[in-house]
Amino acid sequence: MKRKNQVKSGYSLPKSRLARQFFLKLFFFSLFISLLTTALNLFFEGKKEVKNLNLEIQKFENTALEPIVEACWVSNISMLELQIQGLAKNPYIRFIRLALEDQPELSAGKPEGEYKVSREVPLDYTFLNQTICLGWLTVHFSLPDYRDPYWVRFLHLFVIQAVTVFWVSAFIFYLFYMLIGRHLYEIARYTENMTIETMGAPLELKTTKSGSGKNDELSMVVSAINFMLEQINHEMGERKRAERSLKVNKDRLRILVDTIPELVWLKDPNGVYTACNKRFERFLGAREKEIIGETDYDFVEKKQADFFREKDKIAMAAGKPSLNEEEIVYADDGHKEVLETIKTPMYDSDGEMTGVLGVARDITARKLAEKKIIESEQKYRNILLTAIDGFWIVNLEGKLLEVNQAYSEMSGYSEDELLAMNIQELEYSEAPDEVDKHIQFGVKKGFDRFESVHRKKDGRLYDVEINFRYQFKEQFFIVFIKDISERKRIEAHLSKIQKMESIGNLAGGIAHDFNNLLVLILGMSEILLEDLPQESLEYENAKEIFNAAKRAGDLVKQILVFSRQSEHKKTSVQIQKILKEVLTLSWSTIPSNIEIQKSIQPDCGFVMADPTQIHQITMNLITNAAHAVEGQNGIIDIGLKEVILQENDLSNSELKSGPYIRLSVSDNGIGMPQSIMSKIFDPYFTTKEQGKGTGLGLALVYGIIKEHSGEVKVYSELGKGTTFNVYLPLIGTKIKAIQETRTMGIPTGKESILLVDDELAVAKLEQQMLYRLGYRVTMKTDSCDALNTFTADPEAFDLVISDMTMPKMTGDQLTQKILSIKPDMPIIICTGFSEKINKDHAQRIGVGGFLMKPVMKSELGQMVRDVLDKSRHPR
């Protein structure tokens, strides 16, 4: 299907409010910090200088006076002159004068000006136990730079800081604009215009400079997005899942939708079918793949299709579900069928309408039954009292005169209890005056249909659809009540799954692009730290940039975990390491009024598990605990320890005796009654309010733990909180952690390296890192050019370092061609995110080292040294 409108490049700097706000906030915040640090610098520098001045005065009094007195006693004028001239060279002494009796005055320095401290000291000499005053010594002390006022020094330092801040901010802003802002704008426009109909069209961005012949930095992201879109439309059964849990949930929901008796379908805003269930296939007499992409005009007559299209538009215009009766006339034999249809607008994660969800069922029989209930009363009573849907006869005061067994089972009340009640006692969502309005409207119009919420006898709420007719002669209402809770739940799950799928698909691409930005920020700040004096303010600023980039790298790893599209693979893992990542993520999402306490055994042994699934269930349990204590200053306790289980330690458990890891998540929330605890692991069961839970979380936890040969136990008491204990079997004996010891510093070398990366800025940075470590580097930004260079002289290089995702030839393809020329060539592959390669795959194709971006100089240097040494001394 061809795309009807192409998204062209239209981003410019004046349009980027995000970029402007980013620059202004960064600049003014940095300016404020510079102002503060300059003032503090001068303040502490001033205090230090005053302290130094006092020390100089004390030093002068302790050491300089005695030699001068000795020289005065023997009248050694030449010695006194030398001493006076020598003291005047002290930067803290501005003027010194020696006045002796019967001797000319000696002085040095300038007596004019103001001074911080002045001392006039008598020159007393003790001779034969008598003190003789030989004269007076006058000294004026001051700070070395006293001639420059503090405000001049402050202004000078601040201007330097401000200029530095401006250019650093401008550089970071330029990086943000060039590498993020303008491209995110185009991607946002693309996804904003994306519909189910046009999802397969490729993303076209003008990201190549005219005449350069080289792709820009977004080529990998564009390729990834187009690859995902192509897989969605043409390889749906073979594409990798964005999230294992999402795929499982979607498959389960699909099975549920296909097995319900109602017709279910999805249309885009243009009336084009995008999905349907098996029941709908049988209804139209076509397969889903034949229905998708078509409209009602391809299956029914124009008049009928116009009617369906009008009802779709009404639902989309109203922005809420609409209830309709739609009559279909079959052209082959002219018979009619009546469908009772709910059409619900669907929205994406940005709130944009994506189409209409339709749920319908054939009510032809019911309509005929209604007519038959009117022509014989006894006959309709016999039919309705045994109907699947609930049935009432209600008088004008709202009192129930008759009910059927179906409604009795639906509500939990006996028939006798219901006949003693009125509508207001069963109705939850409408006030008594609203119920009266429905009654008056029904009397006036004769019939009505609407949705409402009823309350069961045990207090639980459920959605119902009310369809009633008023019998004018008898003056009572015939009411049909259908439980539509399951349908409501399906609609909500379909909407949420669509949003989660869109988010998951986009997260991986954005994380990959952001990794390339972090490579530059992390690498350049690391180089600045090497070049700047450690005691300088610039060094501290660069250090803050370096630390922030490392934290951003950790965040990208979390995004990549979320968007991982690989099959789940079990390996030996230590739960405490996964738990550390989960807690780091939880502290940023859980409200600050909730306290998280932890008791984690640091040397817990290994379990055989899928790290992603363990991360998922742990995050799920902590999130549930947070919901249980929200609204109060609650406490969540998280524990992890090794335990030895004996037989019958756990009730109703299939676990064998032996060593286990026990992960505990407890809260001091409201707790759960026993009636609810027996259902919490059922799919789609939830006690949370609408919009806060899918009912799949604990069911997923239960399934994953069982898949890992473990057990999950829950303990709860009303008013005292809830505890979930997860048991997973230990593998083998406890393995003590072995810390890798390395020599101080980054290893260096003199070997020749071929460096390949299609992003020029990243390639230059990595080249600079390797230069600083002593290596000789040949840099190439085109993989084909790199292959030609290697082919021309394979012996000229000791090592090849290549990026993974590159145009024309990817890193793994380049690796295979190089190894076909020189099988023992050491190769390192770097990647920010790629579905095509991981560490295991890299080793299988002969790669000696595998690095995940962003890469620090120390990591790169160590990896290069390790691979080179291993190639020379293979085991």
mmCIF file of N, CA, C and O in Angstrom, residues 25-66:
data_model
loop_
_atom_site.group_PDB
_atom_site.id
_atom_site.type_symbol
_atom_site.label_atom_id
_atom_site.label_comp_id
_atom_site.label_asym_id
_atom_site.label_seq_id
_atom_site.Cartn_x
_atom_site.Cartn_y
_atom_site.Cartn_z
ATOM 1 N N LYS A 25 18.121 27.864 29.674
ATOM 2 C CA LYS A 25 18.174 27.328 31.042
ATOM 3 C C LYS A 25 19.581 26.867 31.391
ATOM 4 O O LYS A 25 20.070 27.101 32.499
ATOM 5 N N LEU A 26 20.250 26.213 30.441
ATOM 6 C CA LEU A 26 21.617 25.764 30.690
ATOM 7 C C LEU A 26 22.537 26.957 30.915
ATOM 8 O O LEU A 26 23.351 26.971 31.834
ATOM 9 N N PHE A 27 22.393 28.014 30.055
ATOM 10 C CA PHE A 27 23.281 29.165 30.144
ATOM 11 C C PHE A 27 23.081 29.924 31.456
ATOM 12 O O PHE A 27 24.041 30.220 32.171
ATOM 13 N N PHE A 28 21.808 30.233 31.789
ATOM 14 C CA PHE A 28 21.569 31.025 32.992
ATOM 15 C C PHE A 28 21.884 30.238 34.266
ATOM 16 O O PHE A 28 22.377 30.796 35.246
ATOM 17 N N PHE A 29 21.603 28.942 34.238
ATOM 18 C CA PHE A 29 21.962 28.143 35.420
ATOM 19 C C PHE A 29 23.481 28.098 35.591
ATOM 20 O O PHE A 29 24.005 28.287 36.680
ATOM 21 N N SER A 30 24.197 27.883 34.477
ATOM 22 C CA SER A 30 25.660 27.854 34.553
ATOM 23 C C SER A 30 26.209 29.216 34.954
ATOM 24 O O SER A 30 27.193 29.322 35.684
ATOM 25 N N LEU A 31 25.552 30.299 34.442
ATOM 26 C CA LEU A 31 25.976 31.644 34.798
ATOM 27 C C LEU A 31 25.808 31.883 36.295
ATOM 28 O O LEU A 31 26.669 32.468 36.954
ATOM 29 N N PHE A 32 24.676 31.407 36.823
ATOM 30 C CA PHE A 32 24.443 31.552 38.269
ATOM 31 C C PHE A 32 25.494 30.793 39.073
ATOM 32 O O PHE A 32 26.036 31.297 40.053
ATOM 33 N N ILE A 33 25.807 29.573 38.639
ATOM 34 C CA ILE A 33 26.822 28.787 39.327
ATOM 35 C C ILE A 33 28.182 29.481 39.242
ATOM 36 O O ILE A 33 28.951 29.528 40.203
ATOM 37 N N SER A 34 28.480 30.087 38.055
ATOM 38 C CA SER A 34 29.745 30.799 37.911
ATOM 39 C C SER A 34 29.803 31.991 38.853
ATOM 40 O O SER A 34 30.839 32.264 39.465
ATOM 41 N N LEU A 35 28.686 32.736 38.923
ATOM 42 C CA LEU A 35 28.634 33.885 39.835
ATOM 43 C C LEU A 35 28.871 33.434 41.275
ATOM 44 O O LEU A 35 29.662 34.040 42.011
ATOM 45 N N LEU A 36 28.203 32.346 41.652
ATOM 46 C CA LEU A 36 28.337 31.852 43.026
ATOM 47 C C LEU A 36 29.750 31.356 43.297
ATOM 48 O O LEU A 36 30.353 31.693 44.327
ATOM 49 N N THR A 37 30.287 30.569 42.375
ATOM 50 C CA THR A 37 31.628 30.023 42.603
ATOM 51 C C THR A 37 32.694 31.121 42.583
ATOM 52 O O THR A 37 33.679 31.045 43.319
ATOM 53 N N THR A 38 32.504 32.151 41.743
ATOM 54 C CA THR A 38 33.459 33.271 41.722
ATOM 55 C C THR A 38 33.451 34.006 43.056
ATOM 56 O O THR A 38 34.499 34.316 43.624
ATOM 57 N N ALA A 39 32.237 34.270 43.564
ATOM 58 C CA ALA A 39 32.136 34.958 44.851
ATOM 59 C C ALA A 39 32.759 34.112 45.968
ATOM 60 O O ALA A 39 33.501 34.629 46.810
ATOM 61 N N LEU A 40 32.444 32.815 45.976
ATOM 62 C CA LEU A 40 33.023 31.945 46.996
ATOM 63 C C LEU A 40 34.544 31.850 46.854
ATOM 64 O O LEU A 40 35.277 31.824 47.846
ATOM 65 N N ASN A 41 35.012 31.811 45.605
ATOM 66 C CA ASN A 41 36.448 31.772 45.359
ATOM 67 C C ASN A 41 37.149 32.973 45.985
ATOM 68 O O ASN A 41 38.148 32.849 46.686
ATOM 69 N N LEU A 42 36.583 34.172 45.673
ATOM 70 C CA LEU A 42 37.185 35.394 46.207
ATOM 71 C C LEU A 42 37.077 35.430 47.730
ATOM 72 O O LEU A 42 37.994 35.891 48.417
ATOM 73 N N PHE A 43 35.908 34.961 48.250
ATOM 74 C CA PHE A 43 35.729 34.987 49.702
ATOM 75 C C PHE A 43 36.779 34.116 50.406
ATOM 76 O O PHE A 43 37.479 34.564 51.322
ATOM 77 N N PHE A 44 36.905 32.875 49.950
ATOM 78 C CA PHE A 44 37.857 31.975 50.595
ATOM 79 C C PHE A 44 39.309 32.370 50.283
ATOM 80 O O PHE A 44 40.204 32.194 51.106
ATOM 81 N N GLU A 45 39.520 32.938 49.078
ATOM 82 C CA GLU A 45 40.868 33.410 48.744
ATOM 83 C C GLU A 45 41.253 34.567 49.651
ATOM 84 O O GLU A 45 42.380 34.669 50.133
ATOM 85 N N GLY A 46 40.251 35.461 49.898
ATOM 86 C CA GLY A 46 40.512 36.585 50.789
ATOM 87 C C GLY A 46 40.830 36.123 52.191
ATOM 88 O O GLY A 46 41.756 36.614 52.841
ATOM 89 N N LYS A 47 40.033 35.154 52.687
ATOM 90 C CA LYS A 47 40.302 34.624 54.021
ATOM 91 C C LYS A 47 41.686 33.981 54.086
ATOM 92 O O LYS A 47 42.411 34.141 55.075
ATOM 93 N N LYS A 48 42.044 33.295 53.031
ATOM 94 C CA LYS A 48 43.346 32.645 52.996
ATOM 95 C C LYS A 48 44.478 33.667 52.998
ATOM 96 O O LYS A 48 45.490 33.526 53.692
ATOM 97 N N GLU A 49 44.296 34.759 52.221
ATOM 98 C CA GLU A 49 45.332 35.789 52.156
ATOM 99 C C GLU A 49 45.477 36.505 53.495
ATOM 100 O O GLU A 49 46.580 36.846 53.929
ATOM 101 N N VAL A 50 44.318 36.777 54.142
ATOM 102 C CA VAL A 50 44.386 37.411 55.471
ATOM 103 C C VAL A 50 45.123 36.502 56.444
ATOM 104 O O VAL A 50 45.934 36.957 57.262
ATOM 105 N N LYS A 51 44.846 35.207 56.367
ATOM 106 C CA LYS A 51 45.539 34.257 57.235
ATOM 107 C C LYS A 51 47.039 34.254 56.951
ATOM 108 O O LYS A 51 47.882 34.253 57.868
ATOM 109 N N ASN A 52 47.371 34.280 55.651
ATOM 110 C CA ASN A 52 48.781 34.318 55.271
ATOM 111 C C ASN A 52 49.450 35.602 55.777
ATOM 112 O O ASN A 52 50.609 35.596 56.192
ATOM 113 N N LEU A 53 48.696 36.719 55.691
ATOM 114 C CA LEU A 53 49.230 37.999 56.179
ATOM 115 C C LEU A 53 49.552 37.902 57.673
ATOM 116 O O LEU A 53 50.627 38.323 58.126
ATOM 117 N N ASN A 54 48.621 37.354 58.450
ATOM 118 C CA ASN A 54 48.849 37.209 59.890
ATOM 119 C C ASN A 54 50.039 36.304 60.171
ATOM 120 O O ASN A 54 50.825 36.545 61.100
ATOM 121 N N LEU A 55 50.167 35.260 59.373
ATOM 122 C CA LEU A 55 51.314 34.367 59.544
ATOM 123 C C LEU A 55 52.627 35.080 59.244
ATOM 124 O O LEU A 55 53.647 34.868 59.919
ATOM 125 N N GLU A 56 52.604 35.932 58.199
ATOM 126 C CA GLU A 56 53.807 36.689 57.842
ATOM 127 C C GLU A 56 54.188 37.659 58.951
ATOM 128 O O GLU A 56 55.363 37.848 59.264
ATOM 129 N N ILE A 57 53.164 38.313 59.547
ATOM 130 C CA ILE A 57 53.434 39.251 60.645
ATOM 131 C C ILE A 57 54.056 38.505 61.820
ATOM 132 O O ILE A 57 55.043 38.944 62.432
ATOM 133 N N GLN A 58 53.444 37.352 62.148
ATOM 134 C CA GLN A 58 53.967 36.551 63.269
ATOM 135 C C GLN A 58 55.381 36.069 62.974
ATOM 136 O O GLN A 58 56.271 36.087 63.849
ATOM 137 N N LYS A 59 55.582 35.657 61.727
ATOM 138 C CA LYS A 59 56.917 35.193 61.324
ATOM 139 C C LYS A 59 57.932 36.323 61.449
ATOM 140 O O LYS A 59 59.069 36.127 61.896
ATOM 141 N N PHE A 60 57.507 37.512 61.024
ATOM 142 C CA PHE A 60 58.392 38.681 61.108
ATOM 143 C C PHE A 60 58.779 38.960 62.551
ATOM 144 O O PHE A 60 59.954 39.180 62.865
ATOM 145 N N GLU A 61 57.788 38.945 63.416
ATOM 146 C CA GLU A 61 58.040 39.262 64.817
ATOM 147 C C GLU A 61 58.909 38.192 65.487
ATOM 148 O O GLU A 61 59.693 38.507 66.395
ATOM 149 N N ASN A 62 58.770 36.940 65.048
ATOM 150 C CA ASN A 62 59.499 35.839 65.688
ATOM 151 C C ASN A 62 60.923 35.683 65.186
ATOM 152 O O ASN A 62 61.804 35.208 65.917
ATOM 153 N N THR A 63 61.166 36.071 63.944
ATOM 154 C CA THR A 63 62.467 35.764 63.349
ATOM 155 C C THR A 63 63.277 36.977 62.901
ATOM 156 O O THR A 63 64.512 36.941 62.914
ATOM 157 N N ALA A 64 62.612 38.045 62.481
ATOM 158 C CA ALA A 64 63.338 39.171 61.874
ATOM 159 C C ALA A 64 63.828 40.196 62.887
ATOM 160 O O ALA A 64 64.807 40.908 62.652
ATOM 161 N N LEU A 65 63.168 40.375 64.020
ATOM 162 C CA LEU A 65 63.501 41.445 64.969
ATOM 163 C C LEU A 65 64.862 41.208 65.630
ATOM 164 O O LEU A 65 65.671 42.137 65.817
ATOM 165 N N GLU A 66 65.098 39.934 65.993
ATOM 166 C CA GLU A 66 66.319 39.673 66.767
ATOM 167 C C GLU A 66 67.592 40.007 65.978
ATOM 168 O O GLU A 66 68.500 40.675 66.505
#
